[in-house]
Coordinates of C-alpha atoms and ligand atoms in Angstrom, one line a residue:
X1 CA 0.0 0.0 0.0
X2 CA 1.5 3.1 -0.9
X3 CA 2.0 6.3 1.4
X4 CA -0.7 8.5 -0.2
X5 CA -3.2 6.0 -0.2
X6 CA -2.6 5.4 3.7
X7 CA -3.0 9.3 3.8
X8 CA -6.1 9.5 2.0
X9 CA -7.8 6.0 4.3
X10 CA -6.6 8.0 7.3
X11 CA -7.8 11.2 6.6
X12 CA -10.9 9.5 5.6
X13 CA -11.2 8.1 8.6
X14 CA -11.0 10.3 10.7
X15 CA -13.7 12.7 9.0
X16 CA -15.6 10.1 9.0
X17 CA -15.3 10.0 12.9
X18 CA -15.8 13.2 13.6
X19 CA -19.3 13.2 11.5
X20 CA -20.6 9.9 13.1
X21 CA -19.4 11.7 16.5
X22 CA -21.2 15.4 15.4
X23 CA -24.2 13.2 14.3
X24 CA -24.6 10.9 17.2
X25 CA -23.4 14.1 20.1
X26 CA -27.0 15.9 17.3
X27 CA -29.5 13.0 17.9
X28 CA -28.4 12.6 21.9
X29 CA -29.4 16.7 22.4
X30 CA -33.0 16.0 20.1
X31 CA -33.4 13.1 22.4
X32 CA -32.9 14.7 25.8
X33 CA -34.8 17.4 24.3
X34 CA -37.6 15.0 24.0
X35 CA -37.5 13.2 27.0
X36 CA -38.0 16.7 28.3
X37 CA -41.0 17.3 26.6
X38 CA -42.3 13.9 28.0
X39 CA -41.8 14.5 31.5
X40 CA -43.4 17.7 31.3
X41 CA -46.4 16.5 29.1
X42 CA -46.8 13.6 32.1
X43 CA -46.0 15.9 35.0
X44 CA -48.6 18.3 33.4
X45 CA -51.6 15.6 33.1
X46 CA -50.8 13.9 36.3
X47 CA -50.8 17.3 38.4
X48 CA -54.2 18.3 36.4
X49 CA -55.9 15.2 37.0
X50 CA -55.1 15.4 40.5
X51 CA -56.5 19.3 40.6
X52 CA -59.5 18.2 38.9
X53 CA -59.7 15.5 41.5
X54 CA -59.6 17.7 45.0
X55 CA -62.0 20.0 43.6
X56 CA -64.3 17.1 42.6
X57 CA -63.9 15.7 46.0
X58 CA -65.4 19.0 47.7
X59 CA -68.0 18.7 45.1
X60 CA -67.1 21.6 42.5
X61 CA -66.4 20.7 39.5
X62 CA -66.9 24.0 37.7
X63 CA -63.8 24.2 35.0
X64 CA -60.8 26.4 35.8
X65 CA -58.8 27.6 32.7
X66 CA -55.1 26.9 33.0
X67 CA -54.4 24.8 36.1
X68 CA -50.9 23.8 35.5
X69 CA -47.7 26.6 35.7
X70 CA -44.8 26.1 34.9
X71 CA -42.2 28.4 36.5
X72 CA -40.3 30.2 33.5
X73 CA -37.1 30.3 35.5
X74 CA -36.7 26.6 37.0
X75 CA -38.8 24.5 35.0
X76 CA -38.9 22.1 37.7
X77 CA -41.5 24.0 39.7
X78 CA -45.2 23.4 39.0
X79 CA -48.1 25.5 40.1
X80 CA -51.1 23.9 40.6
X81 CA -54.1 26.5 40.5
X82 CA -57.3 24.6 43.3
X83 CA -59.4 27.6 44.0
X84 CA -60.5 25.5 47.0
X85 CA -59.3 23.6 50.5
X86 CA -56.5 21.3 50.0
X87 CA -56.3 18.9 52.1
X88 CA -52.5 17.6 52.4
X89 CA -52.8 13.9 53.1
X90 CA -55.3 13.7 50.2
X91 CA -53.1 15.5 48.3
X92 CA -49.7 13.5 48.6
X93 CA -51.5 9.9 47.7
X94 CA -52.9 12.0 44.9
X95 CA -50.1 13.0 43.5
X96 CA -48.6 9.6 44.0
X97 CA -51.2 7.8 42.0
X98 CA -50.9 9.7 39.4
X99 CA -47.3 10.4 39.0
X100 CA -46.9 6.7 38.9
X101 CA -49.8 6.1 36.4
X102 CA -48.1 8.3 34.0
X103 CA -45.1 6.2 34.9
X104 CA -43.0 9.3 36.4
X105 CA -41.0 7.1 38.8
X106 CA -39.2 10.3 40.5
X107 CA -39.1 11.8 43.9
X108 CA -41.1 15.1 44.2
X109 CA -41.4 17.6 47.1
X110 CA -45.0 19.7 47.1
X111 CA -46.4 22.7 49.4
X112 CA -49.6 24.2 49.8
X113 CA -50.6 27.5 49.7
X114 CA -53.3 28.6 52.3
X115 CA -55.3 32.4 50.9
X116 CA -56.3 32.6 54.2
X117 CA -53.1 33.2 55.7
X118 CA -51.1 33.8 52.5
X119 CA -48.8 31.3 53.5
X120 CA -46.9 28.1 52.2
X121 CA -48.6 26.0 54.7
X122 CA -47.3 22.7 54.1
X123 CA -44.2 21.4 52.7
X124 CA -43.2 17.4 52.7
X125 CA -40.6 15.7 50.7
X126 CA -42.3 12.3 49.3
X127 CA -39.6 9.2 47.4
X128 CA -41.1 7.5 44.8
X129 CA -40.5 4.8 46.8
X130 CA -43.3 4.1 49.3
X131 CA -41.0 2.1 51.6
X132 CA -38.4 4.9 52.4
X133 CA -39.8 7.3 54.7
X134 CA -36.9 8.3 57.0
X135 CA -33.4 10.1 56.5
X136 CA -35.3 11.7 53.6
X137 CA -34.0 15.5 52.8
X138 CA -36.3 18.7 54.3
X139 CA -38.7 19.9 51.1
X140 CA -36.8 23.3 50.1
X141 CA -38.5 26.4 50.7
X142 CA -40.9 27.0 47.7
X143 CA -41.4 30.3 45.7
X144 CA -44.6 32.0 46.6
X145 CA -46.2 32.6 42.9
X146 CA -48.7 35.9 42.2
X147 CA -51.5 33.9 42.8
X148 CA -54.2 34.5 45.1
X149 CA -56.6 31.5 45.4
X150 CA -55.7 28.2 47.2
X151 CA -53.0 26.4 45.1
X152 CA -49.9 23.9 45.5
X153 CA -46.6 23.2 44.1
X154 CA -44.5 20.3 43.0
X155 CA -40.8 20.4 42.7
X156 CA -38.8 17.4 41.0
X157 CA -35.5 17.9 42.5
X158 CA -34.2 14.5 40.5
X159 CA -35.6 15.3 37.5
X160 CA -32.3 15.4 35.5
X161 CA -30.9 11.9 37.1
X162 CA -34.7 11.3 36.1
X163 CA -33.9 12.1 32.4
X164 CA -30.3 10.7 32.8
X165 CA -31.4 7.4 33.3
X166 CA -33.9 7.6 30.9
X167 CA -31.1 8.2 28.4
X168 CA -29.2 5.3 29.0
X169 CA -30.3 3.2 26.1
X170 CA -28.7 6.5 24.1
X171 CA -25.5 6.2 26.0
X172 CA -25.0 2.5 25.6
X173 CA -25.1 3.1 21.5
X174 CA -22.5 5.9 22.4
X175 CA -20.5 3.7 24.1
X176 CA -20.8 1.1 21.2
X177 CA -20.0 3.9 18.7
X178 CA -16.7 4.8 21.2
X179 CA -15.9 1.5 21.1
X180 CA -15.8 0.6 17.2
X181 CA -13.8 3.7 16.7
X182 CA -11.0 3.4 19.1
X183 CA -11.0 -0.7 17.4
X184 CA -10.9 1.7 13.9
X185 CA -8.0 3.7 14.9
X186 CA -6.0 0.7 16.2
X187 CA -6.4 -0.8 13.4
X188 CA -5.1 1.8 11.8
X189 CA -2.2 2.3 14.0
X190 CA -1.5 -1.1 13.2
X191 CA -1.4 -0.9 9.3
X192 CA 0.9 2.1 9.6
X193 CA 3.7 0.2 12.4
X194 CA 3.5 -2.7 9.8
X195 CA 3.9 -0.5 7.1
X196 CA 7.1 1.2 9.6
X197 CA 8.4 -2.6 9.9
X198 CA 8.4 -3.5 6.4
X199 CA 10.2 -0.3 5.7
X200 CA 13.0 -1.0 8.2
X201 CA 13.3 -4.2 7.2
X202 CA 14.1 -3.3 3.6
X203 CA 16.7 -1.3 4.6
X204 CA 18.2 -3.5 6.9
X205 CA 18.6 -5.8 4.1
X206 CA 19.9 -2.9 1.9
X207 CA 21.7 -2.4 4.3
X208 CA 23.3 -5.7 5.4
X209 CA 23.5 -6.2 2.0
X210 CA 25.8 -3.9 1.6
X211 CA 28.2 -4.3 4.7
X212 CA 28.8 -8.0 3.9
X213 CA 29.0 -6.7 0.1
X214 CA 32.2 -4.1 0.3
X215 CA 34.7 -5.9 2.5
X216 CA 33.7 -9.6 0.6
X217 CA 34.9 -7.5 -2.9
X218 CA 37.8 -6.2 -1.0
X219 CA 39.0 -9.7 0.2
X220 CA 38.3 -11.6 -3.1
X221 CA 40.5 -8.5 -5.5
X222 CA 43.4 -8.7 -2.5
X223 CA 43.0 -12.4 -2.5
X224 CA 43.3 -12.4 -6.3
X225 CA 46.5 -10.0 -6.1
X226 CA 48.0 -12.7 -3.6
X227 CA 47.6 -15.0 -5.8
X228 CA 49.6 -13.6 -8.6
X229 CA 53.3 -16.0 -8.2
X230 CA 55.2 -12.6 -8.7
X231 CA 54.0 -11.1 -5.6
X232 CA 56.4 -13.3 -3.8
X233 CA 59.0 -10.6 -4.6
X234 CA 57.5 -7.9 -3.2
X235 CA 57.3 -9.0 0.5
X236 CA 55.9 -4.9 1.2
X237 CA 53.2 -5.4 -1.1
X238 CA 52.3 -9.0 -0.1
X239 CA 52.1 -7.9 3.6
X240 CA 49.7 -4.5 2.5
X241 CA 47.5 -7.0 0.8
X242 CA 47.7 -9.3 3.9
X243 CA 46.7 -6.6 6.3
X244 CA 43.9 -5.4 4.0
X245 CA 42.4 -9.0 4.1
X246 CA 43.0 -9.4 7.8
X247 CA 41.4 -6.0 8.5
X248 CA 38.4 -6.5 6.2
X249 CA 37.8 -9.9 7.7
X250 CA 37.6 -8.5 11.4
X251 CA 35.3 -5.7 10.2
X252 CA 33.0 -8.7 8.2
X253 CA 33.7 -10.5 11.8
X254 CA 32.5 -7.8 13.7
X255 CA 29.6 -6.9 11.7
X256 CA 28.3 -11.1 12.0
X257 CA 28.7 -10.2 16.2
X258 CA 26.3 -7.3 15.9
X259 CA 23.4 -9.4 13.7
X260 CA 24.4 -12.4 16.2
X261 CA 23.8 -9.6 19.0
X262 CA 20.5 -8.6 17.5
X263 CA 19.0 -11.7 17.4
X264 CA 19.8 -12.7 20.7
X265 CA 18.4 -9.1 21.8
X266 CA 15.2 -10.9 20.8
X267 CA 15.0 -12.6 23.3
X268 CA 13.1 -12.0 26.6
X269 CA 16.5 -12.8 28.8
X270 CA 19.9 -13.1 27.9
X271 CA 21.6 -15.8 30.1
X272 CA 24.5 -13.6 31.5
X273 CA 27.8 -15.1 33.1
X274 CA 28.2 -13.2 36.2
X275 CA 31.6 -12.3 37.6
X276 CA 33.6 -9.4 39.1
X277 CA 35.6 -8.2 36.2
X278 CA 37.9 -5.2 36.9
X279 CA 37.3 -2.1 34.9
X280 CA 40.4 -0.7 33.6
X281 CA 41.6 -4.0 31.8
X282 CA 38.1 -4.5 30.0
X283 CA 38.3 -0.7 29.0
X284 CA 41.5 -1.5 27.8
X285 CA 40.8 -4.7 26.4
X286 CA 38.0 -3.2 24.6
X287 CA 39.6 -0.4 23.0
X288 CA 43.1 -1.8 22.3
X289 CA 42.3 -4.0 19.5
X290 CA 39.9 -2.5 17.1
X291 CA 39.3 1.1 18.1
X292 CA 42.7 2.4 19.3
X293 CA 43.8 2.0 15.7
X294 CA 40.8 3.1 13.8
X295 CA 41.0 6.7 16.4
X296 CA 44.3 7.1 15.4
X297 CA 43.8 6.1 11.6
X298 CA 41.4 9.5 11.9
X299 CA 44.1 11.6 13.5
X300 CA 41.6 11.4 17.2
X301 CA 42.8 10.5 20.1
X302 CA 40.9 8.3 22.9
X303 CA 41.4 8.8 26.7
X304 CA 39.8 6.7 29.9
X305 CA 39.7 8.6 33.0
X306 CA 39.1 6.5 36.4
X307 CA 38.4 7.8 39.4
X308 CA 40.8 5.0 40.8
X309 CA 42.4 2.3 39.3
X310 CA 40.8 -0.5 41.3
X311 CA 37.2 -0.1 40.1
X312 CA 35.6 -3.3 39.4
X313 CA 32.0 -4.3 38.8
X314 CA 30.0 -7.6 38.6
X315 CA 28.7 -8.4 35.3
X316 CA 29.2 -10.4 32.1
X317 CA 32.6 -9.8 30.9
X318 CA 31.8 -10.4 27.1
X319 CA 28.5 -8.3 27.0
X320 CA 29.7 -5.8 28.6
X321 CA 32.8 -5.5 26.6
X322 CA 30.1 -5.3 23.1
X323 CA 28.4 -3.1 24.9
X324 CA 31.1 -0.3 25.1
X325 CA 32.3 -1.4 21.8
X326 CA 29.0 -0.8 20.3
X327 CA 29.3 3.0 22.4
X328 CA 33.0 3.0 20.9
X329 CA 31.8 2.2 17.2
X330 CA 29.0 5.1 17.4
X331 CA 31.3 7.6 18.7
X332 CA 33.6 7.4 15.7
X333 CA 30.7 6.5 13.1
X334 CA 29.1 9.6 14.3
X335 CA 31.9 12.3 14.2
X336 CA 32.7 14.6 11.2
X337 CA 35.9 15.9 13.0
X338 CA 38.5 14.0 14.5
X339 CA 36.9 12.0 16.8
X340 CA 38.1 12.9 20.7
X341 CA 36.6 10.4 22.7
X342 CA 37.1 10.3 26.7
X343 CA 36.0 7.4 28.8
X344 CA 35.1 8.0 32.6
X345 CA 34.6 5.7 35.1
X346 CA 33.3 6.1 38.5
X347 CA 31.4 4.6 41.5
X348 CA 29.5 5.2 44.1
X349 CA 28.0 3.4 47.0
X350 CA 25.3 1.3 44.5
X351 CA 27.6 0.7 41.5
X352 CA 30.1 1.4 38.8
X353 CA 28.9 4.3 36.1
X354 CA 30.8 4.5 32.8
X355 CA 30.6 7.2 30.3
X356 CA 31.7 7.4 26.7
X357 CA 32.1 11.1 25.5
X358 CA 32.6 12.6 21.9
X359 CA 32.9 15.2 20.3
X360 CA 30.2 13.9 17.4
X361 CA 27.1 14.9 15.3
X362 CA 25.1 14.9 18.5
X363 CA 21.2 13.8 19.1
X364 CA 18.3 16.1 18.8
X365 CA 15.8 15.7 22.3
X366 CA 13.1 14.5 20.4
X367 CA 15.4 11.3 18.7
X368 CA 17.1 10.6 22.3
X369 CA 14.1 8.6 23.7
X370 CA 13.8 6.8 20.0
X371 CA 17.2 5.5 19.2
X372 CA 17.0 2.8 22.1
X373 CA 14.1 1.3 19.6
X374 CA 14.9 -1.6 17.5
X375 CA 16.3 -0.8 13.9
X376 CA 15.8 3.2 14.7
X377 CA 18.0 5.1 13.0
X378 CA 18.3 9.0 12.8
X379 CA 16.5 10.0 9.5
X380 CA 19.3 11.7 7.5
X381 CA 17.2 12.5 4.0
X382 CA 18.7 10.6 1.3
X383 CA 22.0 10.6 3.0
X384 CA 23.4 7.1 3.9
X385 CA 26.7 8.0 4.3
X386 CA 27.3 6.5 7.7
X387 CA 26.2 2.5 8.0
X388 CA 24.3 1.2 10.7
X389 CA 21.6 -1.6 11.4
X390 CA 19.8 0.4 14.0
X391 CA 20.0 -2.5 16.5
X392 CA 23.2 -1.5 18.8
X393 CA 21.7 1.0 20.8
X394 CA 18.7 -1.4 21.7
X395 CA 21.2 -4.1 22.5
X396 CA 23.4 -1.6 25.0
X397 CA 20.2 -1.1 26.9
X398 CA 19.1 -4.5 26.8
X399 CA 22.6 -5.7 28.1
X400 CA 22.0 -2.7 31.0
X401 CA 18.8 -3.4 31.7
X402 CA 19.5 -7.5 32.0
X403 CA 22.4 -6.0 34.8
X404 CA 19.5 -4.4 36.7
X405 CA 21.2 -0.8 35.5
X406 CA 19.7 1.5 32.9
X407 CA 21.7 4.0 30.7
X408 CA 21.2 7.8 29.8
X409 CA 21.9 10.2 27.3
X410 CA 23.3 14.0 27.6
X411 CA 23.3 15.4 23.6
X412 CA 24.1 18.7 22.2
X413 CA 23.5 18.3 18.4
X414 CA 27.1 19.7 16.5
X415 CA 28.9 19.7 20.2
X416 CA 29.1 16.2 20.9
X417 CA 27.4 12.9 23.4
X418 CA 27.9 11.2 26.3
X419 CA 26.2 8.2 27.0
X420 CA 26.2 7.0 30.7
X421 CA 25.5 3.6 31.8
X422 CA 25.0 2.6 35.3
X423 CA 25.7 -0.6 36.4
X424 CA 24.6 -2.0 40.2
X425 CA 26.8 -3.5 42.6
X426 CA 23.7 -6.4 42.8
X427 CA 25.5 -9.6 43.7
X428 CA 21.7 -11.4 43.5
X429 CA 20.5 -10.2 39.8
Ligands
LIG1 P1 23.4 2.2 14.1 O1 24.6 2.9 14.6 O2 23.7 0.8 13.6 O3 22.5 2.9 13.2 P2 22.5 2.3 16.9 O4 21.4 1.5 17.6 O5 23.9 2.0 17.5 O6 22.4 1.9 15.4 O7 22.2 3.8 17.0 C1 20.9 4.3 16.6 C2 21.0 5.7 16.1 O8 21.4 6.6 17.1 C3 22.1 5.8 15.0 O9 21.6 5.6 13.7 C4 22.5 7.3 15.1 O10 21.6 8.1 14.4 C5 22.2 7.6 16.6 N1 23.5 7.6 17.4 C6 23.9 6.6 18.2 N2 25.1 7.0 18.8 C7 25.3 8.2 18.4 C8 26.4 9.2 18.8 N3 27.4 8.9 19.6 N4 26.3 10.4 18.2 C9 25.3 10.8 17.4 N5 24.3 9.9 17.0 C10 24.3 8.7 17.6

């Protein structure tokens, strides 16, 4: 699948999301709206049937226009216009038959208004459910309305948990819709790593490609040189030819270590071989063979720095020996000047911390956290001057990590790195 047409599914997509999310947040406000309506249309025919009811019951039944108010500024208060004695017992069974035949299964809080004494004379606070009568809240204190004749109010003080729950079937096919859209975007996110890992993949074959590639035509022209019977007297030429082979086979050597390295990075645990291993001799040991001569080869110069000579730490002797190598091999890969490296080593009351300083290309902030990542490398355009795998940076933490340690990185980008590994003094890891 090509780049643009990823582009074009995943802008797609994600219009497509935010529609179905602008069309489904649409329907949700109509449907509140309506379940509004409702309770108000019930609330209004429930209080009216019970007006209508107390005024049949002291045998009037003259019409009265309007007997349901709403309050215009909280919508939850109903005025109920009697124009005769309300009696509050009668009242509150009323109100509860009827609320519940218009299935309005909600508390409700009422008070009666007495002309005589123009008074709220009554307030009680009533649950929908009959069977809780105590630790119920005091009704609040009801507005007096402008009217002068016997009346009562009703409050619904859960009328939006009311309307909440009623909503739940709406919330549920929100949830759903959620749901199918975070499975839509991980699926997406999925398509575009595998679309990362096939990328990196091709160039790490490109790339391996071409490391084995080089020194193999190297070896196979000096072999062929060698090979020539005349050579034989020209012992200066026979021995350049020599070296050449000898050099190129370490480097194909090496480079077979670091793909050996990467696969057994892999793996969930390397087995290590615990020992104490003293640190200035595997410095030395490290840098002596390969890297002393490639420094110098570049007109650089490399320097360890201990704070005392009998430093040692517990770990595996061979890992950690590829591990600064692979430091050692980045320092000089990633240096446009002569390459000044400096190698400090130091402990403290937990472990042993060893730094490898240049002088390199440096590390931007926001690639520092990526180039632990398997087969990340620092995009460069077009520009693959400097060969890599991506993988040694993932093994050095691994190999830190598998010590109990951890390692950091301080960057400047054209002023140079230091990367800092820690390693504990943990005889049971
Ligand atoms: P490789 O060197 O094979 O590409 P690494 O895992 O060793 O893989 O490093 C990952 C990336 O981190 C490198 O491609 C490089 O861009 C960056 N990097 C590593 N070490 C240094 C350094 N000392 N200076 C600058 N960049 C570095």
């Amino acid at each position: 699948m090509s780049n643009n047409t990823l582009r074009i599914i995943f802008i797609l997509s994600v219009i497509c999301a935010v529609l179905m999310i602008a069309t489904q947040f649409f329907w949700i406000k109509k449907a509140y709206e309506l379940e509004k309506n409702l309770f108000n249309i019930h609330a209004t025919v429930a209080l009216k049937n019970v007006a209508v009811q107390l005024r049949k019951m002291n045998g009037n039944t003259s019409p009265v226009d309007s007997i349901v108010n709403r309050d215009r500024v909280d919508e939850q208060f109903y005025t109920v216009q009697v124009n005769d004695k309300i009696d509050s017992s009668i009242l509150e069974s009323l109100l509860r038959r009827e609320l519940l035949e218009q299935q309005l299964k909600t508390d409700f809080e009422y008070s009666v208004y007495d002309c005589a004494t123009e008074n709220m004379k009554y307030g009680k606070y009533v649950s929908y459910d009959s069977s809780k009568k105590d630790g119920l809240p005091a009704p609040i204190i009801f507005p007096k309305s402008k009217k002068e004749n016997n009346y009562f109010s009703v409050h619904f003080p859960m009328k939006n948990s009311y309307l909440t729950k009623e909503m739940s079937k709406w919330f549920f096919s929100t949830f759903i819709l959620f749901l199918f859209l975070i499975i839509l975007a991980y699926a997406i996110f999925t398509i575009f790593k595998q679309k990362r890992l096939a990328e990196i993949q091709k160039d790490f074959v490109n790339n391996m490609t071409h490391e084995f590639k080089t020194p193999l035509a190297t070896i196979k022209i000096s072999s062929e040189v060698l090979r020539n019977p005349n050579i034989i007297h020209n012992p200066e030429r026979l021995l350049n030819y020599a070296t050449i082979i000898s050099n190129e086979t370490i480097h194909l050597i090496n480079q077979v270590e670091r793909v050996l390295q990467m696969a057994k990075s892999g793996k969930e645990k390397i087995e290590l071989n615990k020992e104490w291993i003293e640190l200035k001799p595997l410095l030395e040991e490290s840098i002596d063979k390969t890297y002393k001569p490639l420094i110098r080869s570049r007109g650089g110069n490399i320097e360890i720095s201990l704070q005392n000579e009998n430093l040692k730490l517990f770990g595996d002797r061979l890992h950690l020996k590829n591990v600064i190598g692979n430091l050692l091999d980045n320092a000089i890969k990633y240096c446009n000047e002569k390459p000044s490296i400096k190698i400090i080593g130091s402990e403290d009351n937990l472990g042993i911390h060893i730094t490898v300083k240049d002088n390199g290309i440096g590390i931007t902030k926001e690639n520092i956290p990526l180039i632990f990542e398997k087969f990340y490398r620092i995009p460069t355009g077009n520009l693959h001057d400097v060969k890599g795998f991506g993988i040694g940076l993932n093994y050095v933490k691994l190999i830190c990590k598998q010590h109990g340690g951890s390692i950091k990185v301080i960057s400047e980008l054209d002023k140079g790195s230091e990367f800092c590994i820690f390693i504990p003094n943990n005889l049971k890891s």
